[in-house]
Each structure stands twice: as C-alpha cells, then as structure tokens.
Short mmCIF file of C-alpha atoms in Angstrom, two decimals:
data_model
loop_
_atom_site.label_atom_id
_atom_site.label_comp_id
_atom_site.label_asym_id
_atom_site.label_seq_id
_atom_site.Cartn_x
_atom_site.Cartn_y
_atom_site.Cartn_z
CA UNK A 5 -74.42 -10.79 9.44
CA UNK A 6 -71.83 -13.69 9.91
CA UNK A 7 -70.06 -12.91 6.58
CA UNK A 8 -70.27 -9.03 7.20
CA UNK A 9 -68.19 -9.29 10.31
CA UNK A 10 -65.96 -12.31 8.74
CA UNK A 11 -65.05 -9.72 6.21
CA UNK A 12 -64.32 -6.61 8.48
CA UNK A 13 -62.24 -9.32 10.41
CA UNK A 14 -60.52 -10.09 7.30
CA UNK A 15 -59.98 -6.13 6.08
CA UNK A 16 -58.27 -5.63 9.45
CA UNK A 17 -56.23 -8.57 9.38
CA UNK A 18 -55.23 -7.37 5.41
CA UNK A 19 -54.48 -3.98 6.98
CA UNK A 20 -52.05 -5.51 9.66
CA UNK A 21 -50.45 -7.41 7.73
CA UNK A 22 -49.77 -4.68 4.59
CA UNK A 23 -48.78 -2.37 7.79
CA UNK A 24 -45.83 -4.47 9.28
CA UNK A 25 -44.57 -5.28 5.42
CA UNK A 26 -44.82 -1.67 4.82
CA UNK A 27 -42.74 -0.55 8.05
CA UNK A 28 -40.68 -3.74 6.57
CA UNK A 29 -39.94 -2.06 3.62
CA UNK A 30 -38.86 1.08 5.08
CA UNK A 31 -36.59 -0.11 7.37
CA UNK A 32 -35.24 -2.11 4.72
CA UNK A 33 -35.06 1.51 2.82
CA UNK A 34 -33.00 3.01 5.64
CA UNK A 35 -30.78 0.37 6.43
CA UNK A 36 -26.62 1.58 6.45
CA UNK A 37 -25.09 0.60 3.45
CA UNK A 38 -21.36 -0.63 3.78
CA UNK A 39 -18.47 -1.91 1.76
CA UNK A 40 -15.73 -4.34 2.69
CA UNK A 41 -12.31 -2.54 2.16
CA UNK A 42 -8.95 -4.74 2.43
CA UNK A 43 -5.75 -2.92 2.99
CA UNK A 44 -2.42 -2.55 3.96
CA UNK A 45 -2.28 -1.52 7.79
CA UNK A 46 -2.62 2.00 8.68
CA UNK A 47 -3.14 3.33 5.04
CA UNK A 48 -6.38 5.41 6.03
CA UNK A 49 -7.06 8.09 8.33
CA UNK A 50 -9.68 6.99 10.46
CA UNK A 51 -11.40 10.49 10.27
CA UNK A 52 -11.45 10.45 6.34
CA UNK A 53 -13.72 6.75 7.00
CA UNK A 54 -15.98 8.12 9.82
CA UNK A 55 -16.16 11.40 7.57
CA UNK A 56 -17.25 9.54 4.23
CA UNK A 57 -19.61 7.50 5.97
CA UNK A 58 -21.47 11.32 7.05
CA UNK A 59 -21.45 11.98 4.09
CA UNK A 60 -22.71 9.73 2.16
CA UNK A 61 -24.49 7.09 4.16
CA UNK A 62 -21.97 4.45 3.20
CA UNK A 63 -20.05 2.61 6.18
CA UNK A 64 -16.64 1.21 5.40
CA UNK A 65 -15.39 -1.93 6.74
CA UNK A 66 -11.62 -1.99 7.01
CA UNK A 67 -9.45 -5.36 7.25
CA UNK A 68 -5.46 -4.80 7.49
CA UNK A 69 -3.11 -6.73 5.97
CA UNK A 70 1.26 -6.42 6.36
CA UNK A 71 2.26 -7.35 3.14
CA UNK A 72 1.75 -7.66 -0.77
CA UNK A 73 1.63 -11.66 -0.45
CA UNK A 74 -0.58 -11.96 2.88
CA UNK A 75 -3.17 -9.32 0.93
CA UNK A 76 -2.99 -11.22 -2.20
CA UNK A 77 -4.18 -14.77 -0.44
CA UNK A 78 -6.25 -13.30 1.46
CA UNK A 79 -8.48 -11.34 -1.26
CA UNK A 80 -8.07 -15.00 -3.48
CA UNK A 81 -8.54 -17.69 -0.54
CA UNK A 82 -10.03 -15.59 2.59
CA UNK A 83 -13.49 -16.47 4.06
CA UNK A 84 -13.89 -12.69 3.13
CA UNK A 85 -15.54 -10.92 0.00
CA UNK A 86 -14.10 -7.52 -0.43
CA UNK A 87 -15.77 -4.49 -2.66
CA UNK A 88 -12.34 -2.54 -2.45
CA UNK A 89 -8.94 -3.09 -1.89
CA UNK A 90 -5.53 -1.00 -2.21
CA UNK A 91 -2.74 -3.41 -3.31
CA UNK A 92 0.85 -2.73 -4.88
CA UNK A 93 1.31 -2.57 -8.31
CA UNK A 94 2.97 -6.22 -9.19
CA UNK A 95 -0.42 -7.73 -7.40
CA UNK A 96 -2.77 -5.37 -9.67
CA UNK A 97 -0.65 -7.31 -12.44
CA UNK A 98 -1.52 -10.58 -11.06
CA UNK A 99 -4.96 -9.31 -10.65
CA UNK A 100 -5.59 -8.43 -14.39
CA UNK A 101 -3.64 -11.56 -15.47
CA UNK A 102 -6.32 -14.03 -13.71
CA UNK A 103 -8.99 -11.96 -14.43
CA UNK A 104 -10.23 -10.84 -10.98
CA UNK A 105 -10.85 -7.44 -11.77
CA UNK A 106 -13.44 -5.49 -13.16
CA UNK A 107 -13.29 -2.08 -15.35
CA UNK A 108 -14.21 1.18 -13.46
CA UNK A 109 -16.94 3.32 -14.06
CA UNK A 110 -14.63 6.67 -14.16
CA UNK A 111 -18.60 8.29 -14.25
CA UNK A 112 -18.27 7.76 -10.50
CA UNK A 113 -14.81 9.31 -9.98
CA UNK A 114 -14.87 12.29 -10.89
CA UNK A 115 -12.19 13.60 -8.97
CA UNK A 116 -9.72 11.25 -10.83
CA UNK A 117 -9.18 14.81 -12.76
CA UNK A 118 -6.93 15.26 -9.52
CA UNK A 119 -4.57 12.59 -10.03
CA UNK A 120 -0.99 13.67 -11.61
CA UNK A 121 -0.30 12.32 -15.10
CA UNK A 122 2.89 11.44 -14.21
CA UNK A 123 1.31 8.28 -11.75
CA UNK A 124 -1.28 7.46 -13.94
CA UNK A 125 1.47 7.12 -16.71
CA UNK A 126 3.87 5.14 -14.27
CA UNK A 127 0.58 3.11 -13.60
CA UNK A 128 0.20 1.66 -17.52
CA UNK A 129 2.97 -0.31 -16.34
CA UNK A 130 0.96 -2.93 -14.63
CA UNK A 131 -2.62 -1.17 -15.68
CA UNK A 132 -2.07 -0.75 -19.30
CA UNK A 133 -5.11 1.27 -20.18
CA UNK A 134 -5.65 2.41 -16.64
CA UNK A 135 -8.44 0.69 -16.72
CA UNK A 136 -8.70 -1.01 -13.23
CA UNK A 137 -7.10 1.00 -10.98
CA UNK A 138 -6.68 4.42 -9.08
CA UNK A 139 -3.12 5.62 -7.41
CA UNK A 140 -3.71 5.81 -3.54
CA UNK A 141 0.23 6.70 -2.43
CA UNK A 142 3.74 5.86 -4.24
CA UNK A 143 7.26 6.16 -3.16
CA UNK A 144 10.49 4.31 -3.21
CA UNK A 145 12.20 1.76 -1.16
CA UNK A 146 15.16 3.36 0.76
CA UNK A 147 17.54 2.48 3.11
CA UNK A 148 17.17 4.56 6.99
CA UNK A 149 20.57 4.89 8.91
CA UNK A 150 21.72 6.18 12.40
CA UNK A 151 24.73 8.87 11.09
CA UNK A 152 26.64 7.84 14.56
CA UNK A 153 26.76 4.22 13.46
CA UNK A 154 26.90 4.12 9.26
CA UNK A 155 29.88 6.12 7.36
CA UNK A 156 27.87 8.15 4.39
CA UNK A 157 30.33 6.26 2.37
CA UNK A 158 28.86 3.24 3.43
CA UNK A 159 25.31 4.46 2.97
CA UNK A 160 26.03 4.90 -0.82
CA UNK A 161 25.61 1.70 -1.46
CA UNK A 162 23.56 -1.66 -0.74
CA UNK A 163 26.36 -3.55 0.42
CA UNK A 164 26.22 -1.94 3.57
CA UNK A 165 23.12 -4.62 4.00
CA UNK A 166 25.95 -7.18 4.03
CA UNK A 167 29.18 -5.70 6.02
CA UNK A 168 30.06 -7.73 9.11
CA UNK A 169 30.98 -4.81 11.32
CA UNK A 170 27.01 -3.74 11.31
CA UNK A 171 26.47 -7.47 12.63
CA UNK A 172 23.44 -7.26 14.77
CA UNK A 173 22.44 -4.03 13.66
CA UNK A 174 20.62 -4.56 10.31
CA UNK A 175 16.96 -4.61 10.07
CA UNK A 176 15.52 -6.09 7.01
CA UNK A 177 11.98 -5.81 5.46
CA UNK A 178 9.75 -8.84 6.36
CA UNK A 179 8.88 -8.92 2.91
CA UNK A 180 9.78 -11.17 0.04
CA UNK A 181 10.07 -9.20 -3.07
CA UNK A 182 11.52 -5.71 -0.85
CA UNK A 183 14.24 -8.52 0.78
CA UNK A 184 15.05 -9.70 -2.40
CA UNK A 185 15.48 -6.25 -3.64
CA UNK A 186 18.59 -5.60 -1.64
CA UNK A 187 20.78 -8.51 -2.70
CA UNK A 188 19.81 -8.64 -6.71
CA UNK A 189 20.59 -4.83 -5.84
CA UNK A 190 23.82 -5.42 -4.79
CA UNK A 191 24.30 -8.13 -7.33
CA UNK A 192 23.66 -6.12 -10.08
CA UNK A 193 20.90 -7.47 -11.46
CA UNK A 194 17.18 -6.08 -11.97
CA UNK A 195 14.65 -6.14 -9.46
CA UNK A 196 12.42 -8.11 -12.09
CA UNK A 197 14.62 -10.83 -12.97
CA UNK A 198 13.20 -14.11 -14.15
CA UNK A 199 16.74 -15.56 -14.29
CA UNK A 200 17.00 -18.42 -11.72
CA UNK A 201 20.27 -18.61 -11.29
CA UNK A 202 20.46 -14.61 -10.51
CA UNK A 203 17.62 -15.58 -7.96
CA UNK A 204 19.70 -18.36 -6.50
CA UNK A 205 22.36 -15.79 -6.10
CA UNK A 206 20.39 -13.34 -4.05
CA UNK A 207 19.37 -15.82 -2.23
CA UNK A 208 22.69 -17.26 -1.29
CA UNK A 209 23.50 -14.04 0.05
CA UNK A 210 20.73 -13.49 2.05
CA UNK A 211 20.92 -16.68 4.30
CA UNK A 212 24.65 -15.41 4.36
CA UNK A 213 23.34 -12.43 6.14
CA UNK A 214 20.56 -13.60 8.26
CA UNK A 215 23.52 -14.52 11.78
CA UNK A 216 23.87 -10.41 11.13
CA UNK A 217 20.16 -9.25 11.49
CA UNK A 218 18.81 -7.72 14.12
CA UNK A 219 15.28 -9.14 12.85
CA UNK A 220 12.98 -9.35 9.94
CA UNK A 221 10.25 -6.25 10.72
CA UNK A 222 7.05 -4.61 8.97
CA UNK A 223 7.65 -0.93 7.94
CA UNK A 224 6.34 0.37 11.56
CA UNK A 225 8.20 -1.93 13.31
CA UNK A 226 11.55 -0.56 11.42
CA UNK A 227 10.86 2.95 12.08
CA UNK A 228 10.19 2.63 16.11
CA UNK A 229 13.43 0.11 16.38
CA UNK A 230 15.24 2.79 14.40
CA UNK A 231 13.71 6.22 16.15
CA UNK A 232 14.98 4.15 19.58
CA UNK A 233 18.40 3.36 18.54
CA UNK A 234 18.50 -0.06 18.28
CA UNK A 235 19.44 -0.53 14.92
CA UNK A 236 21.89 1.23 12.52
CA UNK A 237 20.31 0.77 9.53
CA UNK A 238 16.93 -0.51 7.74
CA UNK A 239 15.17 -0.99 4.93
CA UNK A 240 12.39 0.79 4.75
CA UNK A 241 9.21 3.18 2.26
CA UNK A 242 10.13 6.46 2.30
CA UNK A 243 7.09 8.01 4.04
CA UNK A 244 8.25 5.69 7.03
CA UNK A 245 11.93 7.00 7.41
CA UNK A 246 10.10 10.71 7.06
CA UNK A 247 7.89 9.83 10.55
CA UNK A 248 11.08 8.71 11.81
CA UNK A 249 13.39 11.72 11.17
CA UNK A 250 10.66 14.48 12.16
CA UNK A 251 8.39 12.73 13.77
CA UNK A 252 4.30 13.12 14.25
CA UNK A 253 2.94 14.56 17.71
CA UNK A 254 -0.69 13.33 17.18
CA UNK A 255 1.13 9.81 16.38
CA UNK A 256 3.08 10.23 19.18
CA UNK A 257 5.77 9.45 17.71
CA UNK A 258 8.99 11.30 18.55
CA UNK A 259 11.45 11.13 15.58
CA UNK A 260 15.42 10.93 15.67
CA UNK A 261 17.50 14.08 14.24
CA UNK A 262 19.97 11.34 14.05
CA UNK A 263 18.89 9.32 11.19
CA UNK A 264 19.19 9.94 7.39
CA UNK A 265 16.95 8.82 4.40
CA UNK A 266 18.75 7.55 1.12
CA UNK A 267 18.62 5.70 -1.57
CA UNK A 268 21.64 4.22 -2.87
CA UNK A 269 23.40 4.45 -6.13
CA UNK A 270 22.43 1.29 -7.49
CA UNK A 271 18.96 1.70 -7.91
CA UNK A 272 15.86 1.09 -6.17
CA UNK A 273 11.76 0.39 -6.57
CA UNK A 274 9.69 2.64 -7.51
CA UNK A 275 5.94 1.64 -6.44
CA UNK A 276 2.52 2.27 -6.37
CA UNK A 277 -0.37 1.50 -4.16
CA UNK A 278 -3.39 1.88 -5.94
CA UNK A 279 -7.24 1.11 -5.23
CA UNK A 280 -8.91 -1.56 -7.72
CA UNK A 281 -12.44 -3.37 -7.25
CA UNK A 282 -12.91 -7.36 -7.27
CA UNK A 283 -15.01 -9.14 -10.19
CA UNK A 284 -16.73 -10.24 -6.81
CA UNK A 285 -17.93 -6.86 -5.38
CA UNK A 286 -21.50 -6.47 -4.80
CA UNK A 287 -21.41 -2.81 -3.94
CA UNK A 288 -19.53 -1.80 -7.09
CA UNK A 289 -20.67 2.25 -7.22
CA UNK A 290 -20.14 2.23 -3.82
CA UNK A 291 -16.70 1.24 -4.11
CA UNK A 292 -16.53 3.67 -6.67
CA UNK A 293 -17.92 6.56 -4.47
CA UNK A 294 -15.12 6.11 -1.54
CA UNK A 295 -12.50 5.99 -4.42
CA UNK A 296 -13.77 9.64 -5.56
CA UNK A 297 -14.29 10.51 -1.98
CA UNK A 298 -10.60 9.37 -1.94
CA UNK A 299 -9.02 11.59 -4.16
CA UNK A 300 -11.24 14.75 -3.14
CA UNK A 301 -8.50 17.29 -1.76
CA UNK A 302 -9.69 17.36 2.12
CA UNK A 303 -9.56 13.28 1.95
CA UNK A 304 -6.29 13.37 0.37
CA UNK A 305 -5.04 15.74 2.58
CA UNK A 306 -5.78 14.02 5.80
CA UNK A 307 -4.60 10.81 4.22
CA UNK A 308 -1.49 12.48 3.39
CA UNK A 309 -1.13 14.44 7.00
CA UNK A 310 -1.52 10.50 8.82
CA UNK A 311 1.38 8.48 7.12
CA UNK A 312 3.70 11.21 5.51
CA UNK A 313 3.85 8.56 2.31
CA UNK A 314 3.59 10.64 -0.86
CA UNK A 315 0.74 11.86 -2.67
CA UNK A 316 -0.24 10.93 -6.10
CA UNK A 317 -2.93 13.95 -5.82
CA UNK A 318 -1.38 16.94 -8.33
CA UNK A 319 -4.08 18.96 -6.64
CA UNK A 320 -3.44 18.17 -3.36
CA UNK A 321 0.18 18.75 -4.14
CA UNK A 322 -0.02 22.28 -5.34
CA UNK A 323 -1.31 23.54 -2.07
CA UNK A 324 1.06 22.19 0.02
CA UNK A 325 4.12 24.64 1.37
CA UNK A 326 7.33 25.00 -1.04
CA UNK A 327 9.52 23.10 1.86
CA UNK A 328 7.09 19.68 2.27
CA UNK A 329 7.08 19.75 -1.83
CA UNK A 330 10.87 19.93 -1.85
CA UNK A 331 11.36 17.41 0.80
CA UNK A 332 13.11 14.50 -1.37
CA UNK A 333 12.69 12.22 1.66
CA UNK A 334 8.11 12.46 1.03
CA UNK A 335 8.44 13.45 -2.61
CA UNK A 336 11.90 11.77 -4.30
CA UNK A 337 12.86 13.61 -7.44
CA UNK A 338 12.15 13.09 -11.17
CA UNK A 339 15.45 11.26 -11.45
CA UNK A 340 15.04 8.54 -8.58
CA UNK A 341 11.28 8.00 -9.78
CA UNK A 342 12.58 7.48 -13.63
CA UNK A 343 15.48 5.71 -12.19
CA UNK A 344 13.29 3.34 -10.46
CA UNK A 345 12.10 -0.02 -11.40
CA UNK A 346 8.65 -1.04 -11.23
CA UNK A 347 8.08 -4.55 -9.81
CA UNK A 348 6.40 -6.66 -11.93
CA UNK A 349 4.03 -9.70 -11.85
CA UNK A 350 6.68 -12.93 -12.63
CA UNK A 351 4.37 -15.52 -13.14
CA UNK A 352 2.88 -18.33 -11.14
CA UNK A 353 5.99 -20.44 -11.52
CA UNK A 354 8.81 -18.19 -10.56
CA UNK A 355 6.20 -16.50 -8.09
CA UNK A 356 6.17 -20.09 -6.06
CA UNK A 357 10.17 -20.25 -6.99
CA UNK A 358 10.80 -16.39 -4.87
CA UNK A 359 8.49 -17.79 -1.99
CA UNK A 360 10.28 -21.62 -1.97
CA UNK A 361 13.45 -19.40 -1.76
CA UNK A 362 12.03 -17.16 0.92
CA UNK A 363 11.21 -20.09 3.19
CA UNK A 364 14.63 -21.54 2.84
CA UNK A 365 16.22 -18.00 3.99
CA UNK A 366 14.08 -17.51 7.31
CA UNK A 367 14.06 -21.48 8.29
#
C-alpha cells in the first residue's frame, strides 16, 4: 500500500517536472532571434529594420559609428560581438588581410542577382573574388559650395580648401583618410600613397590651414552648417550635398537652392560601403538573411528614399524616374566613377604613420 502511493507520488512528481521542461523547451523554441549590426550612423531606414524583423522573426540590433577608424576599433577592440557590419572598402581590405572575415554563403542571398556588375567589379578591388562582401551604397567625395560666396572658377579645383579669403568659412571632413584626400589632391599625388615624404607634405599643409576652418564636422554636421549658411564650402559624400540642395520633408530638412555639388578636376575617391560578416558571428545565416532582405527592391528602395546616397541595386535603379537616374549629384557618371581612386588598405605601419600625422594636425 505504502509503495503503491510512493509510486503515484513519484509519477506525478515525474509528470511535473517533464511539464515545466517541456513548456521550457517551447519557450526556448519561440524566443526572438536577433543579430548585432555595427554601422555607420543613419545608413538604415528604420522601417526597412522593424519591417525585416515582421518578416522574418529576426530582430536587428543597430550600433552607430562616425567614421571608418572609430568602426574599425570598435568591431577589433569593443566589448561588443557583431554578426554584421557595413564598413568602407579600405577597412574590408584590412579585414581580409588579418583574417577576420568569413566567406558568404551566396545560397542565402539570393537577391545578390540585383546588384550591378559594375560595383561588384569595382568591389574586386579590396574583395578580390567577392568573396566577403556585399555593396550597401557608393559614391564619391565632393566638395559642397554656397554660389554667393565661391567663384565656379574657384570650385574647379581643391585649392579652394586652402585660399585665405574663405578664412573661416571652410568645413573639413572629421575624417583622416577624406582630410588627407584634399591636400595629396591638391599636391598632386594619389590618394593611396605610401610615400612618406608626400604624406609629410599633405600634412604640412593641412596644419597650414587649420587658423582657416570653420571646424572639423561628420557628413550631417556639414550639410546642416552648409543648408544654414554658415559655411562657404565643405567637403562632403555626395548623397549628403543632394539632401542639402533639395532637401527631404520627412527629414525635415529644408535644403539651399544656393549650393552646388562638384567634384574638382583633380580627381577624387570613389568608395564603397559594403556589408561583410565577422569570423566571430554566431548568427551567420541570419546575417546572411538581412543582407538578402537588403538588396530585395522594396528594402533598397526605402534605404535609398532615407539618405539620397546612391544605389548599388541595378534593379532598384531601373525603376527609378529618368531625372533621379540622371542626377550626377546621387548617381556621378561613368567618367568620375572610372576616374576615381579607390582607397586602399596601407598597412599597419603607414596606417599608425596617417593617424600620428592626424593627431599632430588637430592638437
């Protein structure tokens, strides 16, 4: 009698117990996946990340970062562990070089079929076998002036970074290699050189110009100071200087008929920002399913519609109206994007030589 109740106790107490693990298990089964995404600020329509996350069950974590150097330590030395991140194309270089990266599964993006050639061609530059990395936008670096301040003539070239009578009315990139890009530009010399003395030269005349800047700002920054009137020229991405000409109501932001896009006769950089997964990801196909998601059409297409930067999506492209394609200041034309250099990874030592440099022009 004892032992027949000991083991009804003992069934019910087994039946508990396999009850909560069960309901364990399931809510294990239903709980939200995410990935950790690291990018530059304001690169991704909030709607397309809400949207994706509908869709597919997978919630994306965003972190911001301003620049090519901040993202770069903080994907190698950050308390953080990121499944995705959208870098430039000299970093993707670095990337491959030290072996952070791993291969994609191009299985999982099938909408990479919507990606020009052309980008995935300029891309083999720093992603020789395009192995690692998806175009997210592209564009140039350009100069934006007010036409009631800067002569066109003076706008031809990048000199005009460094004429005393615009003393107080430059704005420069807070950025070393886009900085750098204006003196070695106006030197004569290539964005990618690995020639000291060149880079001693630049450097020269940037701390020569720094009593003539307004300030040192981040592309958003440059834009507003420039839609207001407070500067007469800065360096900025072309997708920027667009917003600032036309403006965006749902940005709120009201443009200035008075400025003008260009990009001098020198030369300029042609870049890409493109999405690559860390060795370190532990939500690999999940990565991989945002990056599809990505370059769907409708993603693209809201992405495009937020910043104004320009598209690397062919198919996205080919719906858009005859006047946005033909807009040089979104889309530049064959000649400035074959005209352009990419940047390129330098190396560890010349890469701690630019930011030694870069510390001696803004102390």
């Amino acid at each position: 009698m004892k032992k027949s109740v000991f083991v009804r106790i003992a069934a019910a107490v087994m039946a508990i117990v396999l009850c909560v693990c069960s309901m364990g298990a399931l809510a294990g089964c239903t709980k939200t996946r995410s990935i950790n995404v690291l990018v530059y600020g304001q690169y991704i329509d909030l709607d397309v990340i809400s949207n994706f996350k509908k869709e597919n069950g997978i919630k994306v974590n965003v972190d911001e970062c301003d620049t090519p150097e901040e993202l770069y330590n903080k994907a190698v030395n950050g308390d953080q562990s990121y499944d995705l991140i959208c870098t430039s194309d000299y970093i993707i270089e670095r990337f491959i070089k030290e072996n952070r990266l791993s291969e994609l599964n191009f299985d999982n993006i099938p909408n990479i079929k919507n990606i020009g050639e052309v980008y995935l061609e300029k891309s083999r530059s720093f992603d020789p076998e395009n192995k690692y990395s998806v175009p997210h936008f592209w564009g140039t670096v350009g100069v934006i002036y007010n036409t009631k301040m800067v002569s066109e003539e003076d706008a031809k070239s990048w000199k005009m970074f460094f004429n005393e009578k615009y003393s107080g009315k430059i704005i420069m990139s807070n950025s070393i290699r886009d900085s750098f890009l204006v003196a070695l530009e106006a030197l004569g010399y290539s964005l990618n050189t690995t020639d000291k003395a060149q880079i001693d030269e630049a450097k020269q005349l940037l701390i020569k110009q720094k009593p003539m800047l307004k300030a040192y700002l981040v592309e958003t920054e440059a834009r507003d100071a420039m839609i207001s009137g407070e500067a007469a020229m800065a360096l900025v991405y072309n997708g920027e200087a667009y917003l600032a000409i036309e403006g965006d109501e749902e940005q709120n932001i009201s443009g200035n008929p008075d400025l003008k896009f260009t990009i001098p006769e020198e030369g300029t950089n042609f870049w890409i920002d493109s999405w690559v997964v860390p060795t370190y990801s532990s939500n690999k196909a999940d990565a991989e399913a945002f990056i599809n998601y990505l370059c769907g059409v409708e993603a693209a297409k809201k992405n495009f519609e937020y910043i104004y930067y320009s598209t690397p999506n062919q198919a996205l492209y080919n719906e858009l109206d005859p006047e946005v394609q033909q807009d040089e200041d979104i889309f530049p034309s064959r000649e400035v994007i074959d005209k352009g250099e990419v940047y390129h990874d330098l190396g560890a030592d010349l890469d701690a030589y630019y930011s030694a440099s870069w510390k001696e022009i803004k102390s």
